[in-house]
Tab-separated table of C-alpha atoms in Angstrom:
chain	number	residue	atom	x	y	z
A	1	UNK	CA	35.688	-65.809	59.951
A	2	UNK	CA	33.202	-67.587	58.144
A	3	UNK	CA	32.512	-70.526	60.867
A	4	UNK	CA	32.355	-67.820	63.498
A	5	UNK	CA	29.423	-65.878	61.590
A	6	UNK	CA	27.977	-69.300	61.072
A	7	UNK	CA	28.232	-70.632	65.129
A	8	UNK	CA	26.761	-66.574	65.625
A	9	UNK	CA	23.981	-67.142	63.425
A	10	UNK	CA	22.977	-70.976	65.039
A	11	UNK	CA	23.251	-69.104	68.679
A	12	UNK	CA	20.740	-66.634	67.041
A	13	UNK	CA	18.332	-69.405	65.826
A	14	UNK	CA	18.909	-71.165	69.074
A	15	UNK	CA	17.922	-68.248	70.989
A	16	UNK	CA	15.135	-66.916	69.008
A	17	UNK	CA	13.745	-70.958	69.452
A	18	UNK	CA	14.609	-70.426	72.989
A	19	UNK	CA	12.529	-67.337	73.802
A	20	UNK	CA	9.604	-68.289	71.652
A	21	UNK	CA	9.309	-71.399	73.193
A	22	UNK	CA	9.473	-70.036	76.754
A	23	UNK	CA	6.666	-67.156	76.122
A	24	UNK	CA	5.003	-70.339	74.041
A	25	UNK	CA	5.107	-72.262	77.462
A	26	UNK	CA	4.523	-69.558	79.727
A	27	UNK	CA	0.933	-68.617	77.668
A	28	UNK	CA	-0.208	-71.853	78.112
A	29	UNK	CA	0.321	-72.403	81.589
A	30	UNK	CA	-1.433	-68.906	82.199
A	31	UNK	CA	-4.258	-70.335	80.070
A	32	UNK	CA	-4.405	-73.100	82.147
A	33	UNK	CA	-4.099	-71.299	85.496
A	34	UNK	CA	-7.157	-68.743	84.997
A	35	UNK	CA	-9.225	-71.604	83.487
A	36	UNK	CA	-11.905	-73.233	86.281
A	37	UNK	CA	-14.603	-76.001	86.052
A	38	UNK	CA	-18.488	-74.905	86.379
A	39	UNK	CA	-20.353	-77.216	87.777
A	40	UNK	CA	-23.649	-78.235	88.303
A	41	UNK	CA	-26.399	-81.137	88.716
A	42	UNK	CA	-27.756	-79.961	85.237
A	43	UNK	CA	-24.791	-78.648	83.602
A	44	UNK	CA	-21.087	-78.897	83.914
A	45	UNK	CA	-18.498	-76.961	81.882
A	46	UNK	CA	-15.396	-74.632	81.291
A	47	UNK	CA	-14.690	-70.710	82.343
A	48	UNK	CA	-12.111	-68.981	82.015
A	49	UNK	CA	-11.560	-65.432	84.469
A	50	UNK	CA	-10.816	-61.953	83.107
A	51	UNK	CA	-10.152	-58.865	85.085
A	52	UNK	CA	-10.995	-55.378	83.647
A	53	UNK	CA	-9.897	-51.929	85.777
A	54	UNK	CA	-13.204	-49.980	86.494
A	55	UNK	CA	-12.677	-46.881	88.154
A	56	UNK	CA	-8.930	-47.549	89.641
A	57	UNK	CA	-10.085	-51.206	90.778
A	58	UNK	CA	-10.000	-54.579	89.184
A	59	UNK	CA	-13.326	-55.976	88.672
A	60	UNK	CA	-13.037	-59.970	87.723
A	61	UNK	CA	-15.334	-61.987	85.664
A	62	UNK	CA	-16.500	-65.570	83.978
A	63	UNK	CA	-16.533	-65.789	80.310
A	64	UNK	CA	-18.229	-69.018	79.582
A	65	UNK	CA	-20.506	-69.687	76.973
A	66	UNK	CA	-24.532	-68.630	77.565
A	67	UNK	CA	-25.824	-71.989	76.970
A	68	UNK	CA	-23.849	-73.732	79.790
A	69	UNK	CA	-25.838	-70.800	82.480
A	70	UNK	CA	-28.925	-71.326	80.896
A	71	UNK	CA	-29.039	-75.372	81.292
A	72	UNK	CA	-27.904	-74.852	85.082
A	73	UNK	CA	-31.043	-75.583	87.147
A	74	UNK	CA	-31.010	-73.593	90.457
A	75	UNK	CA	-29.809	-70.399	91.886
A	76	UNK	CA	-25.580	-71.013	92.079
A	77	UNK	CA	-22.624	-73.246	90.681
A	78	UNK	CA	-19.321	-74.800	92.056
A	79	UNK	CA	-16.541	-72.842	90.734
A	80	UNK	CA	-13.469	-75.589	90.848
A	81	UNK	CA	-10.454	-73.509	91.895
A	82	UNK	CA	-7.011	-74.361	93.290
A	83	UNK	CA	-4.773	-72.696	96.132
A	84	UNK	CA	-1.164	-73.504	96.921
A	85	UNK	CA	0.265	-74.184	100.212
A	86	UNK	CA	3.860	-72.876	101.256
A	87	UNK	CA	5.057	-76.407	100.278
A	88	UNK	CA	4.051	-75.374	96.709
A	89	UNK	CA	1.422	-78.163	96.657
A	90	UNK	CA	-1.740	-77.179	94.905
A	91	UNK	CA	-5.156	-78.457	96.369
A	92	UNK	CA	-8.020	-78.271	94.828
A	93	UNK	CA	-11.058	-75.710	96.278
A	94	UNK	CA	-14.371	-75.541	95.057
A	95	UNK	CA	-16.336	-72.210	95.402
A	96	UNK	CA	-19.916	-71.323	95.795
A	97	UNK	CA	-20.946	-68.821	93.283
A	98	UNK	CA	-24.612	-67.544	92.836
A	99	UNK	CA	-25.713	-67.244	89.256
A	100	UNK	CA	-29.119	-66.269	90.189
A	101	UNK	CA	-30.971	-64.385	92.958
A	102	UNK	CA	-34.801	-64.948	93.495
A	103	UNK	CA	-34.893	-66.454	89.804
A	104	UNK	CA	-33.345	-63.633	88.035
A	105	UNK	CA	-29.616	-64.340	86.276
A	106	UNK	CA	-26.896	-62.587	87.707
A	107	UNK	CA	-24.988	-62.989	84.187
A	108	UNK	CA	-24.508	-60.508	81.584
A	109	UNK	CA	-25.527	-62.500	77.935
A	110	UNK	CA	-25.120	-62.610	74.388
A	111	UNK	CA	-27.639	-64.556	73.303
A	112	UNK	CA	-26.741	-64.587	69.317
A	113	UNK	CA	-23.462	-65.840	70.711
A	114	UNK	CA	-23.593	-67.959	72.818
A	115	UNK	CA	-21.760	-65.859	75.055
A	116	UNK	CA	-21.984	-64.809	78.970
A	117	UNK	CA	-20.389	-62.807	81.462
A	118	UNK	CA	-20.291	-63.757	85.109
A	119	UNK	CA	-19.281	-61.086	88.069
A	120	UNK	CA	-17.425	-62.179	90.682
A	121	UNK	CA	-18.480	-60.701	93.456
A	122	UNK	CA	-15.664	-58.879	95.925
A	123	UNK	CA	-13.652	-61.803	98.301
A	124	UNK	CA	-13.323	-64.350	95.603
A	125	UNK	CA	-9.660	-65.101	94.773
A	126	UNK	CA	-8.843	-66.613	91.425
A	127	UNK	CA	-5.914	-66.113	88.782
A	128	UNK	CA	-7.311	-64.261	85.635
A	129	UNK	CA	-6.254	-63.025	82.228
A	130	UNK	CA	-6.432	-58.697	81.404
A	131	UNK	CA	-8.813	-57.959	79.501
A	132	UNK	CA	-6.623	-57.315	76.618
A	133	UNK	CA	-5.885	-60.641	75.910
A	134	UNK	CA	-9.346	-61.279	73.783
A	135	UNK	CA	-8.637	-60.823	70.573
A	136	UNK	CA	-10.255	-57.294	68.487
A	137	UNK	CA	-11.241	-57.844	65.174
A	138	UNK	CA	-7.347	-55.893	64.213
A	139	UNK	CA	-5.598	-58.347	66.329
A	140	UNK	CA	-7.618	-61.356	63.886
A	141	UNK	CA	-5.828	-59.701	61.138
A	142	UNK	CA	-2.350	-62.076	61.749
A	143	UNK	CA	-4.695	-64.561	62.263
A	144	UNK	CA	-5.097	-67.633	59.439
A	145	UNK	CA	-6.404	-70.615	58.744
A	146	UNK	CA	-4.794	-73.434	59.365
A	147	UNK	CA	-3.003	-71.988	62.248
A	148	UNK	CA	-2.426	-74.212	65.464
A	149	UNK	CA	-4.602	-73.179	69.065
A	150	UNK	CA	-4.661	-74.591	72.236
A	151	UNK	CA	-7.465	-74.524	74.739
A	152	UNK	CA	-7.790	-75.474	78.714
A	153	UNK	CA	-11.021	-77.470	79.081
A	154	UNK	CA	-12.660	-80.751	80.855
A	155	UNK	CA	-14.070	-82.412	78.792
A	156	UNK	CA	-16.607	-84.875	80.067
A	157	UNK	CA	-16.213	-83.793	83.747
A	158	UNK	CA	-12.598	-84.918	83.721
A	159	UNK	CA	-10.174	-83.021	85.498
A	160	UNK	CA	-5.933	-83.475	84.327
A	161	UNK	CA	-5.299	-84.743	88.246
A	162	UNK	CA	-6.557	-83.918	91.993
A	163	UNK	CA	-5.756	-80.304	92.007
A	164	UNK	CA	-8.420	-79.489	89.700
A	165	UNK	CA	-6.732	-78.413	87.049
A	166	UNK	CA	-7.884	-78.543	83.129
A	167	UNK	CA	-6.988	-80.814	80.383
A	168	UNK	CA	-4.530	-78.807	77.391
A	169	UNK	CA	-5.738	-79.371	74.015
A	170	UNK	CA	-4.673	-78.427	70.736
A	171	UNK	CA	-5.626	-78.490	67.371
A	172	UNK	CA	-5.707	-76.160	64.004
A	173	UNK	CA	-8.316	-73.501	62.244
A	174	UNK	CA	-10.264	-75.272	60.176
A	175	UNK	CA	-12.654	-72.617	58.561
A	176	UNK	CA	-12.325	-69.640	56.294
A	177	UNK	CA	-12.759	-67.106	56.549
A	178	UNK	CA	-12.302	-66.119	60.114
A	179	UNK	CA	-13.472	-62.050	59.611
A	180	UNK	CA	-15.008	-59.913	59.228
A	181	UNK	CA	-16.497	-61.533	62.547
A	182	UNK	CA	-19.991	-60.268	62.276
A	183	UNK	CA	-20.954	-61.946	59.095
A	184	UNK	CA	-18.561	-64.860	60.064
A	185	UNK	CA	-19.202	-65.558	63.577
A	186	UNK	CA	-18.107	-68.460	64.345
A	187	UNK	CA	-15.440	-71.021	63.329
A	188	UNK	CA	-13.876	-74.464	63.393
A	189	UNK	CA	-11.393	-76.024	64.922
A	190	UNK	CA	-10.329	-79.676	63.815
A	191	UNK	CA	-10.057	-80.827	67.316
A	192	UNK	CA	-12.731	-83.309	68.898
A	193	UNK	CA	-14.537	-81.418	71.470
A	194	UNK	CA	-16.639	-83.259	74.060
A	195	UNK	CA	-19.659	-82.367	76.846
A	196	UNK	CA	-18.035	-80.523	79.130
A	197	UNK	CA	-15.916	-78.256	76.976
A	198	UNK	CA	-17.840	-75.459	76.294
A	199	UNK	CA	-16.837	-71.887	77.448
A	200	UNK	CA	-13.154	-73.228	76.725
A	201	UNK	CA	-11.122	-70.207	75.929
A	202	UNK	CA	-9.505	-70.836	72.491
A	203	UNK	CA	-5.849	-69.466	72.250
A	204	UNK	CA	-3.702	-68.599	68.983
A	205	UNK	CA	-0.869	-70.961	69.769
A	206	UNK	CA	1.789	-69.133	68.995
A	207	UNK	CA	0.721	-65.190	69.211
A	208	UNK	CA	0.857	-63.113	72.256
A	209	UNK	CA	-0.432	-60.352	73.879
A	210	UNK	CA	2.606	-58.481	75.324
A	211	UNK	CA	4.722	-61.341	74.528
A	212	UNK	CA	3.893	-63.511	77.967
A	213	UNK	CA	0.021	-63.386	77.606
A	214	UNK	CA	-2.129	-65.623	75.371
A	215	UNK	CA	-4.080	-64.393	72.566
A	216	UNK	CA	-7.626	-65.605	72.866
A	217	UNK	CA	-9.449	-65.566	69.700
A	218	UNK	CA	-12.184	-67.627	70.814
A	219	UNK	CA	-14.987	-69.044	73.162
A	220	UNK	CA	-16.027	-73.332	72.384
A	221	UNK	CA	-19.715	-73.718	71.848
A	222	UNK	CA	-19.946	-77.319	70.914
A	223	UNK	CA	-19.226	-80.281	68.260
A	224	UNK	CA	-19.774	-80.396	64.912
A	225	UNK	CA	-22.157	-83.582	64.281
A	226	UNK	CA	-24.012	-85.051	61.029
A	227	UNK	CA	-26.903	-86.551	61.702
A	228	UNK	CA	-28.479	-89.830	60.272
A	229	UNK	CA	-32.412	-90.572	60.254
A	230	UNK	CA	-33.824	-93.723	59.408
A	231	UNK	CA	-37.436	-94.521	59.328
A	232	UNK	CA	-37.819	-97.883	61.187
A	233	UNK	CA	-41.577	-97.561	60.340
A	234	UNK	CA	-44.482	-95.680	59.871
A	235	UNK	CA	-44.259	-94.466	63.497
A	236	UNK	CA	-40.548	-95.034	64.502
A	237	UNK	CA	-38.107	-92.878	63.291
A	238	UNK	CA	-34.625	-93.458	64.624
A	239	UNK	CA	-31.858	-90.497	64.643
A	240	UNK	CA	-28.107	-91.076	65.141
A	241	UNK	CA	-25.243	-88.427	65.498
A	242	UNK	CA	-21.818	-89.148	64.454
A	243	UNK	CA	-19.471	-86.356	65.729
A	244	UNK	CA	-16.499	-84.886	63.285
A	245	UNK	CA	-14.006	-84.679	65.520
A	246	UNK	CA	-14.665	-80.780	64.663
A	247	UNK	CA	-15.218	-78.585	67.183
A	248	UNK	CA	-17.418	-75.140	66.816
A	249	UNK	CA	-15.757	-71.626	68.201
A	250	UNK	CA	-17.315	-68.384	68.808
A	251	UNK	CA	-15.174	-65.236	68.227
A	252	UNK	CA	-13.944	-64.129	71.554
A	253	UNK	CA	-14.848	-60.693	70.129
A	254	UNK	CA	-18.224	-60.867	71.291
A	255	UNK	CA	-16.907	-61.486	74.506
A	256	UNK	CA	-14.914	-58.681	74.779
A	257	UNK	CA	-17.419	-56.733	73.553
A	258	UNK	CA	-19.767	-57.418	76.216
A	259	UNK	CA	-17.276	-56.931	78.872
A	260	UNK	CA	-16.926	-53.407	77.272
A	261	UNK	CA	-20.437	-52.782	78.327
């Protein structure tokens, strides 16, 4: 009797592993599938798509961060999606979208936060995460440092292969605290981040939204840096940044906040 409780309580811990690491799995590649390149001649970077329901309908958007929009010269962007063929094949598709019209942004901002909002307009296929999957301010409450994320991103233009797909990173929370997130707004993540990564959506590695989604708690601005100044000489002054290998997150509350509007 006793081996048979203990072989029932190993296919327990097998199967608990099992499940976790499926949903685990299955939140990443969603992460992964509603994340798309911007790009640019001035500015290239990371989105990710979210759909809201307005009025019976699903309305999608860009979260990226407001600093990549702003540094885009021009009046659109390349949007790098992916479609599959009936072989199962993906190819990669890039998409026209207009981020201004006659010099005015089409983008919804939060300046404090480095923070925008794109609409798609109607025609534009892409795979996107609910709304519900950015995190609240509650849903931060099982949220710690030290706690492992991943995020999709492409850092330094680079793409994982020819489909178009982005590059899987991980790392852990490296800051405290992490709320309130109004006081607190942003935090670290000891993961080297790199041009090209900002708007990355950050993901809780391990939490879910409905068990299949991913959590996002948060939106990449940039890289930590120290900086070094040396005066070569009365008029020569010579600055050099070393990077952490830290990179800086915005609360993906201020995201959903602004979608909320």
């Amino acid at each position: 009797m006793l081996c048979m409780n203990r072989f029932a309580l190993l296919l327990c811990v097998a199967a608990a592993f099992l499940t976790s690491r499926t949903f685990a799995d299955e939140a990443a590649e969603k992460l992964i599938l509603a994340t798309y390149k911007l790009a640019n001649d001035a500015s290239t970077a990371t989105g990710f798509a979210v759909h809201r329901s307005e009025n019976g309908e699903l309305r999608y958007f860009v979260v990226t961060a407001n600093h990549v929009l702003h540094q885009m010269n021009g009046d659109s962007c390349i949007l790098v999606s992916r479609t599959r063929g009936k072989d199962g094949v993906f190819q990669r598709n890039e998409i026209k979208l207009n981020i201004r019209a006659g010099g005015k942004q089409l983008w919804k901002e939060d300046n404090q936060h480095d923070i925008a909002v794109l609409p798609l307009p109607e025609g534009i296929s892409v795979v996107s995460l609910p709304l519900e999957c950015l995190a609240t301010e509650a849903s931060l409450s099982t949220v710690y440092s030290g706690d492992e994320v991943i995020t999709a991103v492409f850092p330094e233009r680079s793409e994982a292969n020819n489909a178009g797909f982005p590059i899987l990173r991980g790392g852990t929370i490296a800051s405290y605290p992490l709320r309130p997130v109004d006081p607190h707004s942003k935090f670290l993540v000891d993961a080297t981040t790199w041009k090209g990564d900002s708007g990355g959506a950050v993901a809780h590695r391990t939490i879910r939204y409905q068990q299949q989604w991913p959590l996002i708690i948060g939106v990449t601005h940039g890289m930590q840096n120290i900086t070094d100044t040396v005066k070569e000489s009365r008029f020569v002054e010579r600055r050099t940044d070393y990077p952490l290998g830290v990179s800086v997150v915005g609360h993906a509350v201020f995201a959903r906040r602004l979608l909320d509007q």
